[in-house]
Amino acid sequence: MTLPAGLQRAVTAARALNRPRAEGRVRAIRGIAIHVTGLAAAIGDTCTIGADGGKLALPAEVVGFDREDAVVMALGDAHRVAPWDRVQNEHRPLAVPVGAGLLGRVVDALGRPLDGGPPIEGALRPLTGDAPSPLQRTPIDRPIDTGVAAIDGMLTIGKGQRIGIFAGSGVGKSTLMGQIARSKAGQVNVIALIGERGREVGEFVTDALGAEGLRKSVVIACTSDAAPMLRLKAPMVAVTIAEAFRAQGADVLFMMDSVTRYAMAVREVGLAAGEPPTLRGYPPSLFTSLPRLVERLGSDGNGTITGLFTVLVDGDDMNEPVADALRGYLDGHIVLSRRIAERGRFPSIDVLGSISRLMPKVTTPDHQRRARRLRELLAHYEENRDLVAVGAYRKGADPLLDQAIAKIGAIEGLLFHGSESRGAADTQKLLQQIAGS
């Protein structure tokens, strides 16, 4: 039905009056929080701040409200923002390019190239994805081959599983990640490096990952000097990219280093937005954002996303808030031991302190029996290591310890093979030789 011209003009004018105001002005700046007056917005809206007298278009996002003000935070360096700068609301969530054009590329927290290559071409996908429905998820019943014998033999991971790597500083975490990324664990790797030193990003890409691993990988790098909002958004960008590959039927290996740096960014943003501090100053939003991040991984009926999350534990404290909370959301944890690393054993995985909750579902009964036998021998040897080291043990006093002493060299040869990749078939063969059929 066509309205008369006069009535049509009246309807158009009424709609214009009721349309939300898409522009506001910076009223106050408190730390990293920018208060904008007169801006109609919703949580998660992307905005553009006309900084430096309108010469600089600075992206930002609405994170909260303070009475009539919208609280926004810059997705970048906000040092040129001044009172009464214009803020334009785009009324859309943040989106990044996705697709095969990202393979072999290193990008920043907004999907922009960091490797000097051409701009990324691909369809834009918003970061506000949802986790797959519990009823859409297919059972996890297929193992992945990480090339790490301690994992494939003793802590087997299934496709679509989420597992944590808990480590202090300097115990081989980045080397282990690079080793897994070069393996056959995933058809596509999506690697998020959050809060790392700039030097370490380059070293990881060239040394740990290498040309072989980079060809099938997308690296999202957000260094420690980046704005808190960028460090907060970078994992979501990585998950969004991984979801796009999964939707195409790919088996994706998602790696995030580290959750601890992400948690620090959530703390900075949350406190600036007015949230109350809880354990160690972390805001309540951290303990809702972590499960949302983790649950977006897994299977959606098309492909899978297997997740590896590293946690940098302060002072090797495995019970600090981030590590303790994350263990409850994941399907297992791998602990890297400083004690083992100090003995020159790499990868420094503490098999006895680690667990894969889905190993019984992705391995055969024979494999499980051999792994239990190896754990028994290793545990008994570790309990008596000091006694054996000082020569106080007399052979024959403990038959199980005699077996453990006789096989400890072979056990350590299986578990600690450095950065050299070891296939799952070779791991199974060595496991059978040590534990018996």
CSV table of C-alpha atoms in Angstrom, one decimal:
chain,number,residue,atom,x,y,z
A,1,MET,CA,0.0,0.0,0.0
A,2,THR,CA,1.4,3.4,-1.0
A,3,LEU,CA,0.9,6.3,1.4
A,4,PRO,CA,0.0,9.8,0.3
A,5,ALA,CA,3.1,12.0,-0.2
A,6,GLY,CA,2.3,14.2,2.8
A,7,LEU,CA,1.7,11.2,5.1
A,8,GLN,CA,4.9,9.6,3.9
A,9,ARG,CA,6.9,12.7,4.7
A,10,ALA,CA,5.4,12.7,8.2
A,11,VAL,CA,6.3,9.1,8.8
A,12,THR,CA,9.8,9.7,7.6
A,13,ALA,CA,10.2,12.7,9.9
A,14,ALA,CA,8.8,10.7,12.9
A,15,ARG,CA,11.3,7.9,12.3
A,16,ALA,CA,14.1,10.4,12.1
A,17,LEU,CA,13.1,11.9,15.4
A,18,ASN,CA,13.0,8.4,17.1
A,19,ARG,CA,16.2,7.1,15.6
A,20,PRO,CA,18.9,6.7,18.3
A,21,ARG,CA,21.5,9.3,18.3
A,22,ALA,CA,24.6,7.9,16.5
A,23,GLU,CA,27.0,10.6,17.8
A,24,GLY,CA,28.2,11.7,21.2
A,25,ARG,CA,31.0,13.7,22.8
A,26,VAL,CA,33.8,12.7,25.1
A,27,ARG,CA,32.9,14.2,28.5
A,28,ALA,CA,35.5,12.7,30.7
A,29,ILE,CA,38.5,10.3,30.6
A,30,ARG,CA,39.2,8.2,33.7
A,31,GLY,CA,42.2,6.0,33.3
A,32,ILE,CA,41.5,3.8,30.2
A,33,ALA,CA,37.7,4.5,30.5
A,34,ILE,CA,36.3,7.2,28.2
A,35,HIS,CA,32.9,8.6,29.2
A,36,VAL,CA,30.8,9.8,26.3
A,37,THR,CA,27.7,11.9,26.7
A,38,GLY,CA,24.7,12.0,24.4
A,39,LEU,CA,25.5,8.6,22.7
A,40,ALA,CA,22.7,6.1,22.3
A,41,ALA,CA,24.5,2.7,22.4
A,42,ALA,CA,24.4,-0.8,23.6
A,43,ILE,CA,27.0,-3.0,25.2
A,44,GLY,CA,29.4,-4.3,22.5
A,45,ASP,CA,28.7,-1.5,19.9
A,46,THR,CA,31.7,-0.5,17.9
A,47,CYS,CA,32.4,3.2,17.9
A,48,THR,CA,34.9,5.6,16.2
A,49,ILE,CA,36.5,8.4,18.2
A,50,GLY,CA,37.5,11.4,16.2
A,51,ALA,CA,40.8,12.0,18.1
A,52,ASP,CA,43.3,14.7,17.5
A,53,GLY,CA,40.7,17.2,16.4
A,54,GLY,CA,39.1,14.7,14.1
A,55,LYS,CA,42.3,13.8,12.2
A,56,LEU,CA,42.6,10.3,13.8
A,57,ALA,CA,39.8,7.7,13.6
A,58,LEU,CA,40.3,5.6,16.7
A,59,PRO,CA,38.1,2.4,17.0
A,60,ALA,CA,36.5,1.8,20.4
A,61,GLU,CA,33.9,-0.4,22.0
A,62,VAL,CA,31.1,0.3,24.5
A,63,VAL,CA,31.7,-1.6,27.7
A,64,GLY,CA,29.3,-0.1,30.1
A,65,PHE,CA,27.3,2.9,31.3
A,66,ASP,CA,27.6,5.5,34.1
A,67,ARG,CA,24.2,7.2,34.5
A,68,GLU,CA,23.7,9.1,31.2
A,69,ASP,CA,27.2,8.4,29.9
A,70,ALA,CA,28.3,5.5,27.7
A,71,VAL,CA,31.6,4.1,28.9
A,72,VAL,CA,33.8,3.2,25.9
A,73,MET,CA,37.4,1.9,25.7
A,74,ALA,CA,39.7,2.4,22.8
A,75,LEU,CA,40.9,-0.4,20.7
A,76,GLY,CA,44.3,1.1,20.4
A,77,ASP,CA,46.4,3.9,21.9
A,78,ALA,CA,44.1,6.6,23.3
A,79,HIS,CA,46.8,9.3,24.1
A,80,ARG,CA,45.4,11.8,21.5
A,81,VAL,CA,41.8,11.6,22.8
A,82,ALA,CA,40.5,14.9,24.3
A,83,PRO,CA,37.3,16.2,25.9
A,84,TRP,CA,34.5,17.0,23.5
A,85,ASP,CA,36.0,14.8,20.7
A,86,ARG,CA,33.2,13.4,18.5
A,87,VAL,CA,32.3,9.7,19.0
A,88,GLN,CA,30.4,8.0,16.2
A,89,ASN,CA,28.4,4.8,17.0
A,90,GLU,CA,28.4,2.3,14.2
A,91,HIS,CA,25.6,0.2,15.9
A,92,ARG,CA,27.3,-3.1,15.1
A,93,PRO,CA,29.6,-5.5,16.9
A,94,LEU,CA,33.3,-5.8,16.1
A,95,ALA,CA,34.0,-8.1,13.1
A,96,VAL,CA,37.1,-9.6,11.5
A,97,PRO,CA,37.9,-11.1,8.1
A,98,VAL,CA,37.9,-14.9,8.0
A,99,GLY,CA,38.7,-17.6,5.5
A,100,ALA,CA,41.6,-19.3,3.7
A,101,GLY,CA,43.3,-16.0,3.0
A,102,LEU,CA,44.5,-16.0,6.6
A,103,LEU,CA,46.6,-19.1,6.3
A,104,GLY,CA,50.3,-18.5,6.7
A,105,ARG,CA,49.6,-14.9,8.0
A,106,VAL,CA,50.4,-13.1,11.2
A,107,VAL,CA,47.7,-10.5,12.2
A,108,ASP,CA,47.0,-8.2,15.1
A,109,ALA,CA,44.0,-8.3,17.5
A,110,LEU,CA,41.7,-6.7,14.8
A,111,GLY,CA,42.7,-9.0,12.0
A,112,ARG,CA,45.1,-6.5,10.4
A,113,PRO,CA,48.4,-7.8,8.9
A,114,LEU,CA,51.5,-7.7,11.0
A,115,ASP,CA,53.8,-9.6,8.6
A,116,GLY,CA,54.1,-6.9,6.0
A,117,GLY,CA,51.8,-8.7,3.6
A,118,PRO,CA,48.8,-7.5,1.7
A,119,PRO,CA,45.5,-6.7,3.4
A,120,ILE,CA,43.5,-9.7,4.5
A,121,GLU,CA,40.6,-10.5,2.1
A,122,GLY,CA,37.7,-12.4,3.3
A,123,ALA,CA,34.1,-12.2,4.6
A,124,LEU,CA,33.6,-10.3,7.8
A,125,ARG,CA,32.4,-12.3,10.8
A,126,PRO,CA,31.3,-10.7,14.1
A,127,LEU,CA,33.0,-11.7,17.3
A,128,THR,CA,29.7,-12.3,19.1
A,129,GLY,CA,29.5,-16.0,18.3
A,130,ASP,CA,27.6,-18.6,20.4
A,131,ALA,CA,28.8,-21.9,21.6
A,132,PRO,CA,27.4,-24.9,19.8
A,133,SER,CA,24.3,-26.4,21.3
A,134,PRO,CA,25.1,-29.3,23.7
A,135,LEU,CA,22.9,-31.6,21.5
A,136,GLN,CA,24.8,-30.6,18.3
A,137,ARG,CA,28.2,-31.8,19.7
A,138,THR,CA,29.3,-35.1,18.4
A,139,PRO,CA,31.0,-37.5,20.9
A,140,ILE,CA,34.8,-37.1,21.2
A,141,ASP,CA,36.1,-40.6,20.2
A,142,ARG,CA,39.1,-40.0,17.9
A,143,PRO,CA,42.6,-39.2,19.2
A,144,ILE,CA,44.9,-36.6,17.7
A,145,ASP,CA,48.6,-37.1,17.0
A,146,THR,CA,50.6,-34.3,18.7
A,147,GLY,CA,54.1,-35.8,18.1
A,148,VAL,CA,54.7,-35.6,21.8
A,149,ALA,CA,55.1,-39.1,23.3
A,150,ALA,CA,54.2,-38.1,26.9
A,151,ILE,CA,50.9,-36.7,25.6
A,152,ASP,CA,50.0,-39.3,22.9
A,153,GLY,CA,51.1,-42.2,25.2
A,154,MET,CA,50.0,-41.1,28.6
A,155,LEU,CA,47.6,-38.1,28.2
A,156,THR,CA,45.9,-38.8,24.9
A,157,ILE,CA,43.8,-35.9,23.6
A,158,GLY,CA,40.7,-36.4,21.5
A,159,LYS,CA,39.5,-34.2,18.6
A,160,GLY,CA,37.4,-31.5,20.0
A,161,GLN,CA,38.8,-31.7,23.5
A,162,ARG,CA,39.8,-28.6,25.6
A,163,ILE,CA,42.9,-29.0,27.7
A,164,GLY,CA,45.2,-26.7,29.7
A,165,ILE,CA,49.0,-26.5,29.8
A,166,PHE,CA,50.0,-25.1,33.2
A,167,ALA,CA,53.5,-23.9,33.5
A,168,GLY,CA,55.8,-21.4,35.2
A,169,SER,CA,58.2,-19.2,33.2
A,170,GLY,CA,61.1,-20.8,31.3
A,171,VAL,CA,60.1,-24.4,31.3
A,172,GLY,CA,59.6,-24.9,27.6
A,173,LYS,CA,56.0,-23.9,27.1
A,174,SER,CA,56.5,-22.1,23.8
A,175,THR,CA,58.7,-24.9,22.4
A,176,LEU,CA,56.0,-27.5,23.3
A,177,MET,CA,53.4,-25.4,21.6
A,178,GLY,CA,55.5,-25.1,18.4
A,179,GLN,CA,56.1,-28.8,18.4
A,180,ILE,CA,52.4,-29.6,18.6
A,181,ALA,CA,51.6,-27.0,15.9
A,182,ARG,CA,54.0,-28.6,13.5
A,183,SER,CA,52.4,-32.0,14.1
A,184,LYS,CA,49.4,-33.7,12.5
A,185,ALA,CA,47.1,-32.6,15.4
A,186,GLY,CA,45.0,-30.3,13.2
A,187,GLN,CA,44.4,-29.5,9.6
A,188,VAL,CA,44.5,-25.8,10.5
A,189,ASN,CA,46.2,-24.1,13.5
A,190,VAL,CA,44.8,-20.9,15.0
A,191,ILE,CA,47.3,-19.6,17.5
A,192,ALA,CA,46.6,-16.6,19.8
A,193,LEU,CA,49.7,-15.1,21.4
A,194,ILE,CA,48.3,-12.8,24.1
A,195,GLY,CA,50.5,-10.4,26.2
A,196,GLU,CA,53.8,-11.8,24.9
A,197,ARG,CA,57.0,-9.7,24.5
A,198,GLY,CA,57.4,-8.5,20.9
A,199,ARG,CA,60.7,-10.4,20.6
A,200,GLU,CA,59.0,-13.7,21.6
A,201,VAL,CA,56.4,-13.4,18.9
A,202,GLY,CA,59.0,-13.3,16.2
A,203,GLU,CA,61.0,-16.1,17.8
A,204,PHE,CA,57.9,-18.3,18.1
A,205,VAL,CA,56.9,-17.8,14.4
A,206,THR,CA,60.4,-18.4,13.0
A,207,ASP,CA,61.9,-20.9,15.4
A,208,ALA,CA,59.2,-22.8,17.3
A,209,LEU,CA,56.5,-22.8,14.6
A,210,GLY,CA,58.8,-22.6,11.5
A,211,ALA,CA,57.9,-22.4,7.8
A,212,GLU,CA,56.3,-25.9,7.9
A,213,GLY,CA,53.9,-25.0,10.8
A,214,LEU,CA,53.2,-21.5,9.5
A,215,ARG,CA,51.8,-22.7,6.2
A,216,LYS,CA,48.8,-24.2,7.9
A,217,SER,CA,48.5,-21.6,10.7
A,218,VAL,CA,46.9,-18.3,11.5
A,219,VAL,CA,48.8,-16.4,14.2
A,220,ILE,CA,47.0,-13.6,16.1
A,221,ALA,CA,49.6,-11.6,18.0
A,222,CYS,CA,48.8,-9.0,20.7
A,223,THR,CA,51.9,-8.0,22.6
A,224,SER,CA,52.1,-6.9,26.2
A,225,ASP,CA,52.3,-3.2,25.2
A,226,ALA,CA,48.9,-3.3,23.4
A,227,ALA,CA,45.9,-1.6,24.8
A,228,PRO,CA,43.9,-3.7,27.4
A,229,MET,CA,40.9,-3.9,25.1
A,230,LEU,CA,43.0,-5.4,22.3
A,231,ARG,CA,44.4,-8.0,24.7
A,232,LEU,CA,40.9,-8.7,25.7
A,233,LYS,CA,39.5,-9.0,22.2
A,234,ALA,CA,42.4,-11.0,20.6
A,235,PRO,CA,41.3,-14.4,21.9
A,236,MET,CA,37.7,-13.7,20.7
A,237,VAL,CA,39.2,-12.8,17.3
A,238,ALA,CA,41.1,-16.1,17.2
A,239,VAL,CA,38.1,-18.1,18.3
A,240,THR,CA,36.0,-16.4,15.6
A,241,ILE,CA,38.6,-17.3,12.9
A,242,ALA,CA,38.7,-20.9,14.2
A,243,GLU,CA,34.9,-21.2,14.1
A,244,ALA,CA,34.9,-20.1,10.4
A,245,PHE,CA,37.3,-22.9,9.5
A,246,ARG,CA,35.2,-25.4,11.6
A,247,ALA,CA,32.1,-24.4,9.7
A,248,GLN,CA,33.8,-25.5,6.5
A,249,GLY,CA,34.4,-29.0,8.0
A,250,ALA,CA,38.0,-28.6,9.1
A,251,ASP,CA,39.6,-30.1,12.2
A,252,VAL,CA,41.1,-27.0,13.8
A,253,LEU,CA,43.8,-26.9,16.5
A,254,PHE,CA,43.3,-23.7,18.6
A,255,MET,CA,46.2,-22.6,20.8
A,256,MET,CA,46.1,-19.7,23.2
A,257,ASP,CA,49.2,-18.4,25.1
A,258,SER,CA,48.3,-17.3,27.6
A,259,VAL,CA,45.1,-17.2,29.5
A,260,THR,CA,46.8,-15.5,32.4
A,261,ARG,CA,47.6,-12.4,30.2
A,262,TYR,CA,44.0,-12.4,29.0
A,263,ALA,CA,42.8,-12.5,32.6
A,264,MET,CA,45.0,-9.5,33.4
A,265,ALA,CA,43.4,-7.5,30.5
A,266,VAL,CA,39.9,-8.5,31.7
A,267,ARG,CA,40.9,-7.2,35.2
A,268,GLU,CA,42.1,-3.8,33.8
A,269,VAL,CA,39.0,-3.3,31.7
A,270,GLY,CA,36.6,-4.6,34.3
A,271,LEU,CA,38.0,-2.4,37.1
A,272,ALA,CA,38.0,0.7,34.8
A,273,ALA,CA,34.4,0.0,33.9
A,274,GLY,CA,33.4,0.0,37.6
A,275,GLU,CA,33.3,-3.7,38.4
A,276,PRO,CA,34.1,-4.6,42.0
A,277,PRO,CA,37.4,-6.6,42.5
A,278,THR,CA,37.2,-10.2,43.9
A,279,LEU,CA,40.0,-12.8,44.2
A,280,ARG,CA,43.4,-11.1,43.6
A,281,GLY,CA,41.6,-8.1,42.1
A,282,TYR,CA,39.9,-10.0,39.3
A,283,PRO,CA,36.4,-8.8,38.5
A,284,PRO,CA,33.4,-11.1,38.4
A,285,SER,CA,33.2,-10.8,34.6
A,286,LEU,CA,36.4,-12.9,34.2
A,287,PHE,CA,34.7,-15.9,35.7
A,288,THR,CA,31.8,-15.6,33.2
A,289,SER,CA,34.0,-14.8,30.2
A,290,LEU,CA,36.3,-17.8,30.6
A,291,PRO,CA,33.6,-20.5,30.2
A,292,ARG,CA,32.1,-18.6,27.3
A,293,LEU,CA,35.5,-18.6,25.6
A,294,VAL,CA,36.1,-22.3,26.3
A,295,GLU,CA,32.6,-23.5,25.3
A,296,ARG,CA,32.9,-22.0,21.8
A,297,LEU,CA,35.4,-24.7,21.0
A,298,GLY,CA,34.6,-28.4,20.4
A,299,SER,CA,32.5,-29.9,17.7
A,300,ASP,CA,29.4,-28.3,16.0
A,301,GLY,CA,28.5,-31.2,13.7
A,302,ASN,CA,30.6,-29.9,10.8
A,303,GLY,CA,34.2,-29.9,12.1
A,304,THR,CA,36.0,-29.7,15.4
A,305,ILE,CA,38.1,-27.2,17.3
A,306,THR,CA,40.6,-28.8,19.7
A,307,GLY,CA,41.7,-26.3,22.3
A,308,LEU,CA,45.1,-25.9,24.1
A,309,PHE,CA,45.2,-23.1,26.7
A,310,THR,CA,48.4,-22.2,28.4
A,311,VAL,CA,48.3,-20.8,31.9
A,312,LEU,CA,51.3,-19.0,33.3
A,313,VAL,CA,51.1,-19.9,37.0
A,314,ASP,CA,52.8,-17.3,39.3
A,315,GLY,CA,55.5,-19.0,41.4
A,316,ASP,CA,54.3,-22.4,40.1
A,317,ASP,CA,51.2,-22.0,42.2
A,318,MET,CA,48.7,-24.3,40.6
A,319,ASN,CA,45.9,-23.1,42.9
A,320,GLU,CA,45.9,-19.4,42.0
A,321,PRO,CA,42.5,-18.1,40.9
A,322,VAL,CA,42.8,-18.3,37.1
A,323,ALA,CA,44.4,-21.7,37.1
A,324,ASP,CA,42.0,-23.1,39.6
A,325,ALA,CA,38.9,-21.8,37.7
A,326,LEU,CA,40.2,-22.9,34.3
A,327,ARG,CA,40.8,-26.4,35.4
A,328,GLY,CA,37.1,-26.7,36.2
A,329,TYR,CA,36.1,-25.7,32.6
A,330,LEU,CA,38.6,-27.9,30.7
A,331,ASP,CA,38.7,-31.6,29.9
A,332,GLY,CA,42.1,-32.1,31.5
A,333,HIS,CA,45.4,-30.4,32.3
A,334,ILE,CA,49.1,-30.9,31.4
A,335,VAL,CA,51.6,-29.6,34.0
A,336,LEU,CA,55.1,-28.6,33.0
A,337,SER,CA,57.5,-29.1,35.9
A,338,ARG,CA,60.4,-26.9,36.7
A,339,ARG,CA,62.0,-29.7,38.6
A,340,ILE,CA,62.0,-31.9,35.4
A,341,ALA,CA,63.2,-28.9,33.3
A,342,GLU,CA,66.1,-28.3,35.7
A,343,ARG,CA,67.3,-31.8,35.1
A,344,GLY,CA,67.4,-31.1,31.3
A,345,ARG,CA,64.5,-33.3,30.5
A,346,PHE,CA,62.2,-31.9,27.7
A,347,PRO,CA,59.3,-31.6,27.1
A,348,SER,CA,59.2,-31.2,30.9
A,349,ILE,CA,55.7,-32.8,31.3
A,350,ASP,CA,54.9,-34.0,34.8
A,351,VAL,CA,52.9,-37.1,33.7
A,352,LEU,CA,52.0,-37.9,37.3
A,353,GLY,CA,50.5,-34.5,37.9
A,354,SER,CA,48.6,-34.3,34.6
A,355,ILE,CA,45.4,-35.9,33.4
A,356,SER,CA,43.3,-36.2,30.2
A,357,ARG,CA,39.7,-36.8,31.2
A,358,LEU,CA,38.8,-38.1,27.8
A,359,MET,CA,41.7,-40.5,27.3
A,360,PRO,CA,39.6,-43.6,28.2
A,361,LYS,CA,37.2,-42.6,25.4
A,362,VAL,CA,39.8,-42.2,22.6
A,363,THR,CA,42.2,-45.1,23.4
A,364,THR,CA,42.0,-48.9,23.4
A,365,PRO,CA,41.9,-51.0,26.6
A,366,ASP,CA,45.4,-52.3,25.8
A,367,HIS,CA,46.7,-48.7,25.6
A,368,GLN,CA,45.1,-47.8,28.8
A,369,ARG,CA,46.5,-50.8,30.6
A,370,ARG,CA,50.0,-50.0,29.5
A,371,ALA,CA,49.7,-46.4,30.4
A,372,ARG,CA,48.5,-47.3,33.9
A,373,ARG,CA,51.5,-49.7,34.3
A,374,LEU,CA,53.9,-47.0,33.3
A,375,ARG,CA,52.4,-44.6,35.7
A,376,GLU,CA,52.7,-47.2,38.5
A,377,LEU,CA,56.4,-47.7,37.8
A,378,LEU,CA,57.1,-44.0,37.5
A,379,ALA,CA,55.2,-43.1,40.6
A,380,HIS,CA,56.9,-45.8,42.7
A,381,TYR,CA,60.3,-44.7,41.5
A,382,GLU,CA,59.6,-41.0,42.2
A,383,GLU,CA,58.5,-41.9,45.8
A,384,ASN,CA,61.9,-43.6,46.3
A,385,ARG,CA,64.1,-41.4,44.2
A,386,ASP,CA,66.1,-40.0,47.1
A,387,LEU,CA,66.5,-43.4,48.6
A,388,VAL,CA,67.9,-44.8,45.4
A,389,ALA,CA,70.1,-41.8,44.7
A,390,VAL,CA,72.0,-42.0,48.0
A,391,GLY,CA,72.5,-45.8,47.6
A,392,ALA,CA,70.4,-46.7,50.7
A,393,TYR,CA,68.1,-49.1,48.8
A,394,ARG,CA,69.1,-52.7,48.7
A,395,LYS,CA,68.1,-54.6,45.6
A,396,GLY,CA,65.4,-57.3,46.2
A,397,ALA,CA,63.7,-55.4,49.1
A,398,ASP,CA,60.9,-54.2,46.9
A,399,PRO,CA,60.2,-56.1,43.6
A,400,LEU,CA,58.1,-53.3,42.1
A,401,LEU,CA,60.9,-50.8,42.8
A,402,ASP,CA,63.4,-53.2,41.3
A,403,GLN,CA,61.3,-53.2,38.1
A,404,ALA,CA,61.0,-49.4,38.2
A,405,ILE,CA,64.8,-49.0,38.6
A,406,ALA,CA,65.4,-51.4,35.7
A,407,LYS,CA,63.1,-49.5,33.4
A,408,ILE,CA,63.5,-45.9,34.4
A,409,GLY,CA,66.0,-45.2,31.7
A,410,ALA,CA,63.6,-46.5,29.0
A,411,ILE,CA,60.6,-44.6,30.6
A,412,GLU,CA,62.5,-41.3,30.5
A,413,GLY,CA,63.7,-42.1,26.9
A,414,LEU,CA,60.0,-42.4,26.0
A,415,LEU,CA,58.8,-39.3,27.8
A,416,PHE,CA,61.6,-36.9,27.2
A,417,HIS,CA,62.7,-36.8,23.6
A,418,GLY,CA,63.3,-33.1,23.3
A,419,SER,CA,61.9,-31.1,20.4
A,420,GLU,CA,62.0,-34.0,18.0
A,421,SER,CA,58.6,-35.2,16.9
A,422,ARG,CA,57.6,-38.8,17.6
A,423,GLY,CA,54.8,-40.4,15.8
A,424,ALA,CA,51.9,-42.1,17.6
A,425,ALA,CA,52.8,-45.5,16.1
A,426,ASP,CA,56.4,-45.3,17.5
A,427,THR,CA,55.0,-44.1,20.9
A,428,GLN,CA,52.7,-47.2,21.0
A,429,LYS,CA,55.6,-49.5,20.1
A,430,LEU,CA,57.8,-48.1,22.9
A,431,LEU,CA,55.0,-48.1,25.4
A,432,GLN,CA,54.4,-51.8,24.7
A,433,GLN,CA,58.1,-52.6,25.0
A,434,ILE,CA,58.3,-51.0,28.4
A,435,ALA,CA,54.9,-52.0,29.9
A,436,GLY,CA,54.6,-55.4,28.2
A,437,SER,CA,51.7,-56.7,26.2
